[in-house]
Every structure is written in C-alpha cells, then in structure tokens.
PDB file of C-alpha atoms in Angstrom:
ATOM      1  CA  UNK A   1     -79.783  82.840  69.896  1.00 55.00           C
ATOM      2  CA  UNK A   2     -82.894  80.589  70.206  1.00 57.00           C
ATOM      3  CA  UNK A   3     -82.001  77.822  73.213  1.00 57.00           C
ATOM      4  CA  UNK A   4     -82.143  75.259  70.156  1.00 57.00           C
ATOM      5  CA  UNK A   5     -78.243  76.916  69.055  1.00 55.00           C
ATOM      6  CA  UNK A   6     -77.118  77.882  72.351  1.00 52.00           C
ATOM      7  CA  UNK A   7     -77.329  74.450  72.827  1.00 52.00           C
ATOM      8  CA  UNK A   8     -75.939  73.120  70.017  1.00 55.00           C
ATOM      9  CA  UNK A   9     -73.323  75.360  70.889  1.00 53.00           C
ATOM     10  CA  UNK A  10     -72.230  73.843  74.051  1.00 51.00           C
ATOM     11  CA  UNK A  11     -72.904  70.506  72.612  1.00 50.00           C
ATOM     12  CA  UNK A  12     -69.660  71.149  70.477  1.00 49.00           C
ATOM     13  CA  UNK A  13     -67.779  73.633  73.234  1.00 48.00           C
ATOM     14  CA  UNK A  14     -67.780  69.980  75.432  1.00 49.00           C
ATOM     15  CA  UNK A  15     -66.799  68.161  72.454  1.00 46.00           C
ATOM     16  CA  UNK A  16     -63.740  70.175  71.791  1.00 42.00           C
ATOM     17  CA  UNK A  17     -61.457  68.324  73.998  1.00 41.00           C
ATOM     18  CA  UNK A  18     -62.345  65.208  73.087  1.00 38.00           C
ATOM     19  CA  UNK A  19     -60.906  65.603  69.246  1.00 36.00           C
ATOM     20  CA  UNK A  20     -57.772  67.533  71.078  1.00 35.00           C
ATOM     21  CA  UNK A  21     -56.342  65.454  72.842  1.00 35.00           C
ATOM     22  CA  UNK A  22     -57.756  62.355  70.370  1.00 33.00           C
ATOM     23  CA  UNK A  23     -55.575  64.393  67.731  1.00 33.00           C
ATOM     24  CA  UNK A  24     -52.722  64.551  70.411  1.00 28.00           C
ATOM     25  CA  UNK A  25     -52.682  61.178  70.480  1.00 24.00           C
ATOM     26  CA  UNK A  26     -52.019  60.228  66.804  1.00 24.00           C
ATOM     27  CA  UNK A  27     -49.508  62.380  66.264  1.00 25.00           C
ATOM     28  CA  UNK A  28     -47.543  61.037  69.069  1.00 27.00           C
ATOM     29  CA  UNK A  29     -47.762  57.626  67.978  1.00 32.00           C
ATOM     30  CA  UNK A  30     -44.640  55.805  65.874  1.00 49.00           C
ATOM     31  CA  UNK A  31     -46.132  55.717  62.393  1.00 45.00           C
ATOM     32  CA  UNK A  32     -44.675  52.508  61.573  1.00 47.00           C
ATOM     33  CA  UNK A  33     -46.643  52.019  58.267  1.00 49.00           C
ATOM     34  CA  UNK A  34     -44.993  54.257  57.086  1.00 58.00           C
ATOM     35  CA  UNK A  35     -41.239  53.323  58.255  1.00 68.00           C
ATOM     36  CA  UNK A  36     -39.703  53.190  55.592  1.00 79.00           C
ATOM     37  CA  UNK A  37     -38.006  48.806  55.319  1.00 87.00           C
ATOM     38  CA  UNK A  38     -35.220  47.238  55.811  1.00 92.00           C
ATOM     39  CA  UNK A  39     -33.546  46.617  52.722  1.00 95.00           C
ATOM     40  CA  UNK A  40     -30.911  43.530  52.870  1.00 97.00           C
ATOM     41  CA  UNK A  41     -28.774  42.606  50.710  1.00 98.00           C
ATOM     42  CA  UNK A  42     -25.120  39.348  49.753  1.00 98.00           C
ATOM     43  CA  UNK A  43     -22.772  40.901  47.797  1.00 98.00           C
ATOM     44  CA  UNK A  44     -20.306  38.209  46.400  1.00 97.00           C
ATOM     45  CA  UNK A  45     -19.916  35.386  44.453  1.00 95.00           C
ATOM     46  CA  UNK A  46     -23.139  33.174  43.960  1.00 96.00           C
ATOM     47  CA  UNK A  47     -21.321  30.191  42.916  1.00 96.00           C
ATOM     48  CA  UNK A  48     -18.735  28.450  44.581  1.00 96.00           C
ATOM     49  CA  UNK A  49     -15.821  25.366  45.046  1.00 96.00           C
ATOM     50  CA  UNK A  50     -17.108  23.070  47.456  1.00 95.00           C
ATOM     51  CA  UNK A  51     -14.771  23.825  50.979  1.00 95.00           C
ATOM     52  CA  UNK A  52     -13.116  27.611  49.371  1.00 96.00           C
ATOM     53  CA  UNK A  53     -13.521  30.636  51.857  1.00 96.00           C
ATOM     54  CA  UNK A  54     -14.912  34.140  49.548  1.00 97.00           C
ATOM     55  CA  UNK A  55     -15.429  37.734  51.141  1.00 97.00           C
ATOM     56  CA  UNK A  56     -19.392  38.374  50.392  1.00 98.00           C
ATOM     57  CA  UNK A  57     -20.308  42.275  51.916  1.00 98.00           C
ATOM     58  CA  UNK A  58     -23.709  42.139  53.618  1.00 98.00           C
ATOM     59  CA  UNK A  59     -25.698  45.323  53.162  1.00 98.00           C
ATOM     60  CA  UNK A  60     -28.523  47.089  55.022  1.00 97.00           C
ATOM     61  CA  UNK A  61     -30.246  49.997  54.544  1.00 94.00           C
ATOM     62  CA  UNK A  62     -33.465  51.803  54.974  1.00 91.00           C
ATOM     63  CA  UNK A  63     -35.419  52.329  58.972  1.00 85.00           C
ATOM     64  CA  UNK A  64     -36.285  55.556  59.922  1.00 82.00           C
ATOM     65  CA  UNK A  65     -32.964  56.784  59.105  1.00 72.00           C
ATOM     66  CA  UNK A  66     -34.020  60.635  60.267  1.00 73.00           C
ATOM     67  CA  UNK A  67     -33.019  59.294  64.133  1.00 70.00           C
ATOM     68  CA  UNK A  68     -30.384  60.828  65.711  1.00 75.00           C
ATOM     69  CA  UNK A  69     -28.838  58.040  66.638  1.00 86.00           C
ATOM     70  CA  UNK A  70     -29.480  54.080  65.019  1.00 92.00           C
ATOM     71  CA  UNK A  71     -27.538  51.428  64.272  1.00 94.00           C
ATOM     72  CA  UNK A  72     -27.743  48.248  62.039  1.00 97.00           C
ATOM     73  CA  UNK A  73     -27.021  45.029  63.483  1.00 98.00           C
ATOM     74  CA  UNK A  74     -26.987  41.447  61.668  1.00 98.00           C
ATOM     75  CA  UNK A  75     -27.118  37.358  62.262  1.00 98.00           C
ATOM     76  CA  UNK A  76     -26.176  35.394  59.970  1.00 98.00           C
ATOM     77  CA  UNK A  77     -26.451  31.035  59.140  1.00 98.00           C
ATOM     78  CA  UNK A  78     -25.547  29.009  56.612  1.00 98.00           C
ATOM     79  CA  UNK A  79     -28.384  25.833  56.137  1.00 97.00           C
ATOM     80  CA  UNK A  80     -27.996  22.742  53.966  1.00 95.00           C
ATOM     81  CA  UNK A  81     -27.791  19.191  53.836  1.00 93.00           C
ATOM     82  CA  UNK A  82     -24.646  18.944  55.417  1.00 93.00           C
ATOM     83  CA  UNK A  83     -23.074  22.252  56.423  1.00 94.00           C
ATOM     84  CA  UNK A  84     -19.871  19.793  56.851  1.00 92.00           C
ATOM     85  CA  UNK A  85     -16.773  22.937  57.052  1.00 93.00           C
ATOM     86  CA  UNK A  86     -18.602  25.933  56.267  1.00 97.00           C
ATOM     87  CA  UNK A  87     -19.155  29.127  58.459  1.00 97.00           C
ATOM     88  CA  UNK A  88     -19.898  33.195  58.127  1.00 98.00           C
ATOM     89  CA  UNK A  89     -16.925  34.762  60.347  1.00 98.00           C
ATOM     90  CA  UNK A  90     -17.566  36.710  61.317  1.00 98.00           C
ATOM     91  CA  UNK A  91     -21.624  35.617  62.121  1.00 98.00           C
ATOM     92  CA  UNK A  92     -22.645  38.737  64.272  1.00 98.00           C
ATOM     93  CA  UNK A  93     -21.927  42.551  63.842  1.00 98.00           C
ATOM     94  CA  UNK A  94     -23.459  45.854  64.188  1.00 97.00           C
ATOM     95  CA  UNK A  95     -22.444  49.461  63.112  1.00 96.00           C
ATOM     96  CA  UNK A  96     -23.831  52.498  61.979  1.00 93.00           C
ATOM     97  CA  UNK A  97     -22.910  52.005  58.065  1.00 94.00           C
ATOM     98  CA  UNK A  98     -25.382  48.816  57.458  1.00 96.00           C
ATOM     99  CA  UNK A  99     -22.174  47.490  55.673  1.00 97.00           C
ATOM    100  CA  UNK A 100     -20.419  44.150  56.573  1.00 98.00           C
ATOM    101  CA  UNK A 101     -18.196  42.528  54.965  1.00 98.00           C
ATOM    102  CA  UNK A 102     -17.783  38.197  56.129  1.00 98.00           C
ATOM    103  CA  UNK A 103     -15.939  35.124  54.815  1.00 98.00           C
ATOM    104  CA  UNK A 104     -18.295  32.957  53.874  1.00 98.00           C
ATOM    105  CA  UNK A 105     -16.276  29.198  53.487  1.00 98.00           C
ATOM    106  CA  UNK A 106     -18.678  27.152  51.251  1.00 97.00           C
ATOM    107  CA  UNK A 107     -19.795  23.692  52.334  1.00 96.00           C
ATOM    108  CA  UNK A 108     -17.624  20.371  51.733  1.00 95.00           C
ATOM    109  CA  UNK A 109     -20.443  18.850  49.866  1.00 94.00           C
ATOM    110  CA  UNK A 110     -22.347  20.388  46.623  1.00 94.00           C
ATOM    111  CA  UNK A 111     -25.163  21.348  46.011  1.00 95.00           C
ATOM    112  CA  UNK A 112     -27.432  24.581  47.205  1.00 96.00           C
ATOM    113  CA  UNK A 113     -26.431  26.437  50.168  1.00 97.00           C
ATOM    114  CA  UNK A 114     -28.295  28.870  52.389  1.00 98.00           C
ATOM    115  CA  UNK A 115     -26.864  31.969  53.719  1.00 98.00           C
ATOM    116  CA  UNK A 116     -29.980  33.161  56.474  1.00 98.00           C
ATOM    117  CA  UNK A 117     -29.412  36.601  57.072  1.00 98.00           C
ATOM    118  CA  UNK A 118     -31.583  37.743  60.480  1.00 98.00           C
ATOM    119  CA  UNK A 119     -31.137  41.697  59.936  1.00 97.00           C
ATOM    120  CA  UNK A 120     -31.867  44.253  62.812  1.00 96.00           C
ATOM    121  CA  UNK A 121     -32.562  48.779  62.182  1.00 95.00           C
ATOM    122  CA  UNK A 122     -32.157  49.969  66.079  1.00 93.00           C
ATOM    123  CA  UNK A 123     -33.494  53.457  67.283  1.00 90.00           C
ATOM    124  CA  UNK A 124     -34.375  55.095  70.401  1.00 87.00           C
ATOM    125  CA  UNK A 125     -37.913  53.653  70.447  1.00 85.00           C
ATOM    126  CA  UNK A 126     -38.416  52.234  67.331  1.00 88.00           C
ATOM    127  CA  UNK A 127     -36.885  48.575  65.934  1.00 91.00           C
ATOM    128  CA  UNK A 128     -37.603  47.208  62.289  1.00 92.00           C
ATOM    129  CA  UNK A 129     -36.427  43.640  61.707  1.00 95.00           C
ATOM    130  CA  UNK A 130     -35.989  41.908  58.848  1.00 96.00           C
ATOM    131  CA  UNK A 131     -34.867  38.082  57.768  1.00 97.00           C
ATOM    132  CA  UNK A 132     -33.797  37.778  54.195  1.00 97.00           C
ATOM    133  CA  UNK A 133     -31.999  33.848  52.466  1.00 98.00           C
ATOM    134  CA  UNK A 134     -29.886  34.057  50.270  1.00 98.00           C
ATOM    135  CA  UNK A 135     -28.980  31.020  47.624  1.00 98.00           C
ATOM    136  CA  UNK A 136     -25.104  29.815  46.728  1.00 98.00           C
ATOM    137  CA  UNK A 137     -24.947  27.228  44.528  1.00 97.00           C
ATOM    138  CA  UNK A 138     -21.662  24.762  45.041  1.00 96.00           C
ATOM    139  CA  UNK A 139     -19.904  23.004  42.801  1.00 95.00           C
ATOM    140  CA  UNK A 140     -16.820  20.434  42.808  1.00 94.00           C
ATOM    141  CA  UNK A 141     -14.059  23.225  40.486  1.00 94.00           C
ATOM    142  CA  UNK A 142     -11.544  22.928  37.237  1.00 94.00           C
ATOM    143  CA  UNK A 143      -8.978  22.676  39.607  1.00 94.00           C
ATOM    144  CA  UNK A 144      -6.104  24.700  36.765  1.00 95.00           C
ATOM    145  CA  UNK A 145      -2.371  24.928  38.292  1.00 94.00           C
ATOM    146  CA  UNK A 146       0.465  27.563  35.646  1.00 93.00           C
ATOM    147  CA  UNK A 147       3.696  27.283  36.883  1.00 94.00           C
ATOM    148  CA  UNK A 148       5.646  30.933  37.126  1.00 95.00           C
ATOM    149  CA  UNK A 149       9.265  31.317  37.700  1.00 95.00           C
ATOM    150  CA  UNK A 150      11.475  34.503  38.571  1.00 93.00           C
ATOM    151  CA  UNK A 151      14.394  34.401  37.093  1.00 87.00           C
ATOM    152  CA  UNK A 152      15.168  38.166  37.960  1.00 88.00           C
ATOM    153  CA  UNK A 153      17.899  38.792  41.506  1.00 91.00           C
ATOM    154  CA  UNK A 154      15.338  40.285  42.869  1.00 92.00           C
ATOM    155  CA  UNK A 155      12.079  38.873  45.198  1.00 93.00           C
ATOM    156  CA  UNK A 156       9.201  40.115  43.257  1.00 93.00           C
ATOM    157  CA  UNK A 157       5.659  40.812  45.118  1.00 94.00           C
ATOM    158  CA  UNK A 158       2.523  41.324  44.160  1.00 95.00           C
ATOM    159  CA  UNK A 159       1.702  41.044  40.652  1.00 95.00           C
ATOM    160  CA  UNK A 160      -1.659  40.310  39.184  1.00 95.00           C
ATOM    161  CA  UNK A 161      -2.355  36.622  37.202  1.00 96.00           C
ATOM    162  CA  UNK A 162      -5.649  36.300  35.256  1.00 96.00           C
ATOM    163  CA  UNK A 163      -7.349  33.280  34.488  1.00 97.00           C
ATOM    164  CA  UNK A 164      -9.227  33.387  30.903  1.00 97.00           C
ATOM    165  CA  UNK A 165     -11.345  30.232  29.573  1.00 96.00           C
ATOM    166  CA  UNK A 166     -12.822  30.744  25.890  1.00 96.00           C
ATOM    167  CA  UNK A 167     -11.857  33.886  26.130  1.00 95.00           C
ATOM    168  CA  UNK A 168     -14.518  34.575  28.759  1.00 95.00           C
ATOM    169  CA  UNK A 169     -12.277  36.439  32.198  1.00 96.00           C
ATOM    170  CA  UNK A 170     -12.931  33.571  35.390  1.00 94.00           C
ATOM    171  CA  UNK A 171     -10.335  34.853  38.428  1.00 94.00           C
ATOM    172  CA  UNK A 172      -7.150  37.268  38.960  1.00 95.00           C
ATOM    173  CA  UNK A 173      -4.786  36.019  41.973  1.00 94.00           C
ATOM    174  CA  UNK A 174      -1.543  37.785  43.569  1.00 95.00           C
ATOM    175  CA  UNK A 175       1.417  36.319  43.192  1.00 95.00           C
ATOM    176  CA  UNK A 176       4.538  36.764  45.162  1.00 95.00           C
ATOM    177  CA  UNK A 177       8.011  34.721  44.218  1.00 95.00           C
ATOM    178  CA  UNK A 178      11.307  35.048  46.119  1.00 95.00           C
ATOM    179  CA  UNK A 179      14.601  35.668  43.350  1.00 93.00           C
ATOM    180  CA  UNK A 180      15.222  32.352  41.274  1.00 92.00           C
ATOM    181  CA  UNK A 181      12.422  30.814  42.193  1.00 94.00           C
ATOM    182  CA  UNK A 182       9.410  29.274  40.991  1.00 94.00           C
ATOM    183  CA  UNK A 183       5.570  28.836  42.305  1.00 94.00           C
ATOM    184  CA  UNK A 184       2.474  27.457  41.216  1.00 94.00           C
ATOM    185  CA  UNK A 185      -0.733  29.661  40.474  1.00 94.00           C
ATOM    186  CA  UNK A 186      -3.698  27.709  41.421  1.00 94.00           C
ATOM    187  CA  UNK A 187      -7.180  28.786  39.951  1.00 95.00           C
ATOM    188  CA  UNK A 188     -10.639  27.263  40.777  1.00 94.00           C
ATOM    189  CA  UNK A 189     -12.894  27.535  37.400  1.00 95.00           C
ATOM    190  CA  UNK A 190     -16.596  26.768  39.241  1.00 94.00           C
ATOM    191  CA  UNK A 191     -19.610  27.307  36.608  1.00 91.00           C
ATOM    192  CA  UNK A 192     -22.691  26.266  37.214  1.00 88.00           C
ATOM    193  CA  UNK A 193     -22.867  24.265  33.358  1.00 86.00           C
ATOM    194  CA  UNK A 194     -19.466  22.407  32.241  1.00 88.00           C
ATOM    195  CA  UNK A 195     -19.974  22.305  28.418  1.00 90.00           C
ATOM    196  CA  UNK A 196     -17.801  18.957  27.535  1.00 92.00           C
ATOM    197  CA  UNK A 197     -15.267  19.088  25.146  1.00 93.00           C
ATOM    198  CA  UNK A 198     -11.850  20.946  24.488  1.00 95.00           C
ATOM    199  CA  UNK A 199     -11.545  24.246  26.328  1.00 96.00           C
ATOM    200  CA  UNK A 200      -8.883  26.901  25.347  1.00 96.00           C
ATOM    201  CA  UNK A 201      -7.404  28.314  28.973  1.00 96.00           C
ATOM    202  CA  UNK A 202      -5.514  31.420  28.585  1.00 96.00           C
ATOM    203  CA  UNK A 203      -3.360  32.390  31.687  1.00 96.00           C
ATOM    204  CA  UNK A 204      -1.612  36.380  31.272  1.00 96.00           C
ATOM    205  CA  UNK A 205       1.267  37.934  33.731  1.00 95.00           C
ATOM    206  CA  UNK A 206       1.101  41.485  34.321  1.00 92.00           C
ATOM    207  CA  UNK A 207       2.742  43.325  31.657  1.00 85.00           C
ATOM    208  CA  UNK A 208       4.284  45.946  33.945  1.00 85.00           C
ATOM    209  CA  UNK A 209       6.423  42.690  35.908  1.00 85.00           C
ATOM    210  CA  UNK A 210       9.131  40.702  34.801  1.00 86.00           C
ATOM    211  CA  UNK A 211       7.400  37.088  35.663  1.00 90.00           C
ATOM    212  CA  UNK A 212       7.443  34.562  32.804  1.00 89.00           C
ATOM    213  CA  UNK A 213       6.573  31.139  31.855  1.00 91.00           C
ATOM    214  CA  UNK A 214       8.112  28.137  31.131  1.00 87.00           C
ATOM    215  CA  UNK A 215       8.063  29.242  27.178  1.00 88.00           C
ATOM    216  CA  UNK A 216       9.529  33.118  28.277  1.00 89.00           C
ATOM    217  CA  UNK A 217       6.249  34.996  27.648  1.00 93.00           C
ATOM    218  CA  UNK A 218       3.818  36.819  30.174  1.00 93.00           C
ATOM    219  CA  UNK A 219       1.179  35.169  28.109  1.00 94.00           C
ATOM    220  CA  UNK A 220       0.236  30.837  27.600  1.00 94.00           C
ATOM    221  CA  UNK A 221      -2.090  29.456  26.144  1.00 95.00           C
ATOM    222  CA  UNK A 222      -3.428  25.343  26.597  1.00 94.00           C
ATOM    223  CA  UNK A 223      -6.289  23.070  26.150  1.00 95.00           C
ATOM    224  CA  UNK A 224      -8.019  20.713  28.629  1.00 94.00           C
ATOM    225  CA  UNK A 225     -11.145  18.268  27.972  1.00 93.00           C
ATOM    226  CA  UNK A 226     -13.757  17.937  30.019  1.00 91.00           C
ATOM    227  CA  UNK A 227     -15.628  14.661  30.412  1.00 88.00           C
ATOM    228  CA  UNK A 228     -19.295  14.335  29.168  1.00 76.00           C
ATOM    229  CA  UNK A 229     -20.990  12.088  31.125  1.00 52.00           C
ATOM    230  CA  UNK A 230     -24.402  12.517  29.265  1.00 33.00           C
ATOM    231  CA  UNK A 231     -24.766   8.744  27.293  1.00 30.00           C
ATOM    232  CA  UNK A 232     -24.247   7.823  31.001  1.00 28.00           C
ATOM    233  CA  UNK A 233     -27.142   9.577  32.024  1.00 30.00           C
ATOM    234  CA  UNK A 234     -29.327   8.730  29.629  1.00 27.00           C
ATOM    235  CA  UNK A 235     -28.017   4.619  29.684  1.00 32.00           C
ATOM    236  CA  UNK A 236     -29.173   4.207  33.522  1.00 32.00           C
ATOM    237  CA  UNK A 237     -32.550   6.043  32.675  1.00 33.00           C
ATOM    238  CA  UNK A 238     -32.630   3.030  30.261  1.00 34.00           C
ATOM    239  CA  UNK A 239     -32.052   0.629  32.779  1.00 33.00           C
ATOM    240  CA  UNK A 240     -34.349   1.956  35.405  1.00 34.00           C
ATOM    241  CA  UNK A 241     -37.116   1.766  32.789  1.00 39.00           C
ATOM    242  CA  UNK A 242     -36.639  -1.635  32.083  1.00 35.00           C
ATOM    243  CA  UNK A 243     -36.633  -2.564  35.478  1.00 38.00           C
ATOM    244  CA  UNK A 244     -39.809  -0.928  36.541  1.00 39.00           C
ATOM    245  CA  UNK A 245     -41.490  -2.547  33.261  1.00 40.00           C
ATOM    246  CA  UNK A 246     -40.450  -5.920  33.615  1.00 39.00           C
ATOM    247  CA  UNK A 247     -41.877  -5.465  37.501  1.00 41.00           C
ATOM    248  CA  UNK A 248     -44.391  -4.282  36.571  1.00 41.00           C
ATOM    249  CA  UNK A 249     -44.884  -7.476  33.727  1.00 42.00           C
ATOM    250  CA  UNK A 250     -44.315  -9.453  36.235  1.00 39.00           C
ATOM    251  CA  UNK A 251     -46.912  -8.469  38.574  1.00 45.00           C
ATOM    252  CA  UNK A 252     -49.362  -8.167  35.696  1.00 45.00           C
ATOM    253  CA  UNK A 253     -48.601 -12.441  34.929  1.00 47.00           C
ATOM    254  CA  UNK A 254     -49.238 -13.612  37.998  1.00 49.00           C
ATOM    255  CA  UNK A 255     -51.995 -11.932  39.233  1.00 55.00           C
ATOM    256  CA  UNK A 256     -53.985 -12.948  35.882  1.00 53.00           C
ATOM    257  CA  UNK A 257     -57.484 -14.837  36.315  1.00 56.00           C
ATOM    258  CA  UNK A 258     -56.751 -18.709  36.626  1.00 55.00           C
ATOM    259  CA  UNK A 259     -58.333 -20.201  33.972  1.00 54.00           C
ATOM    260  CA  UNK A 260     -61.945 -21.993  34.964  1.00 52.00           C
ATOM    261  CA  UNK A 261     -62.299 -25.832  34.451  1.00 50.00           C
TER     262      UNK A 261
END
C-alpha cells in the first residue's frame, strides 16, 4: 500500500466514529414530522333552539398510538357575541378512548355560537396539541305542542313519539304517561330558513303503544302557518335608501356656489 492510500485509509478510520455517533443520535430523536396528526370532531346537531341543551360527542383520534401508554384530553369553551346561558358540561375530560359525551347548552340569543376545543394527546415523552373551532347556529324555534292521552288502567313508559314537518322527519320524544292521564308533548322545530306559508305537521305515536291522540288514533296531522317578512324587509330597505338620497341631495344643494353679483 503506497503512502497516499495509507493516509486515506487512516483518515477514514478516524471519521468512522463520528458517522456512527451521528446515526445513533438521529435514530434516538423523536420523529415529530412523521407523527400522525390529531383529528378532532364534534358530533351533534349543527342547528339548535336558543337556550336548549343537546348531547354531543367530542372525538379525538390520531397521535403516535404505538406507545404502550397514552391518553387524550380536551378543554371546551363557548364563544359568542352574548354567551349568556351557554355552557359545555363537562368542559374538560381525559381518557384513552378519545370519545367524550358532553351536554352543550346554547345561548339565549339567536346567532352563531362557536365551540372551541383544545385537544391533547399525551404519552411518555410525546405531547401533541390541536385547537379546533366548531360553529353551531342558534335560532328561535317553532314550538309545537300536542296532547297525548292514556285512557288505560296502567301507566305507560318510554313511548317514542315522532314529529314530521312537510313529510320530513324532525325529532323524536320519549314520553311516559300515568293511567287515565294526558301530557302535552313539546317539539322544537328548528330550521336554517323557515319558508313563509302553510306547513303540514304530522305527529306519530309508536304503533306498539296504546296511547292515542284526541282523534282516537296514533297519528294526527294539522297545518301551521309561518308568517312572511319579505315585504317588511324591503320596505325598511327602501326607507333607508330614501333617507340617504335625501341627505345627499340636501348636502349637494347647500354646497352649490353662490352666484356672483
């Protein structure tokens, strides 16, 4: 082996520990770039009646779940122009499943309510956080009440009663009625946009029950009317436009240059 080759061989041997050490350090560093991201969802109605309480599920998945020990946790808060009456219960939680049932009470005012969820994945040596916001529309509902009768000698429990509007399913209530009694079943019909005019409401009692409506049947239908406000809105817009036009007319008139004498 000549001197040049020997020198190159010795230099390679001297650099070998450096390369080996660098490789160990890289392998022992957590690969955060490849960590599966957290996915946070809120399952439940996206439109609700003002002041109502509804059940939702906060679901958190993802993160480096190959660890032998890990858990998910969350903190939830409500934001709105007016948060009066609103709440999330429970507002915090921790579990290994990542599924959390919560009761969300909407604001007393109609509008958009934001549910902010801060989710965390935790395992030994690794913590992953994610913040997600969900929008829920809060509206003033159309309240529908229907009396149901139990003329039998025994009380009846947990009977499903369903509401349909214009043939579309809206909601189901579960009712219990003592013997020889009646109750008013109340439904909140919520919609992104109530169409003015007549709507057909149908309420159906479970066919296996002996409960009846006042007509002696397990189904009743009637018509409700939603008033329209299109003309009111147009009138308001026209009046506003007239006022603005009059203002500019007066402003231009008094700013006209006076004629020279």
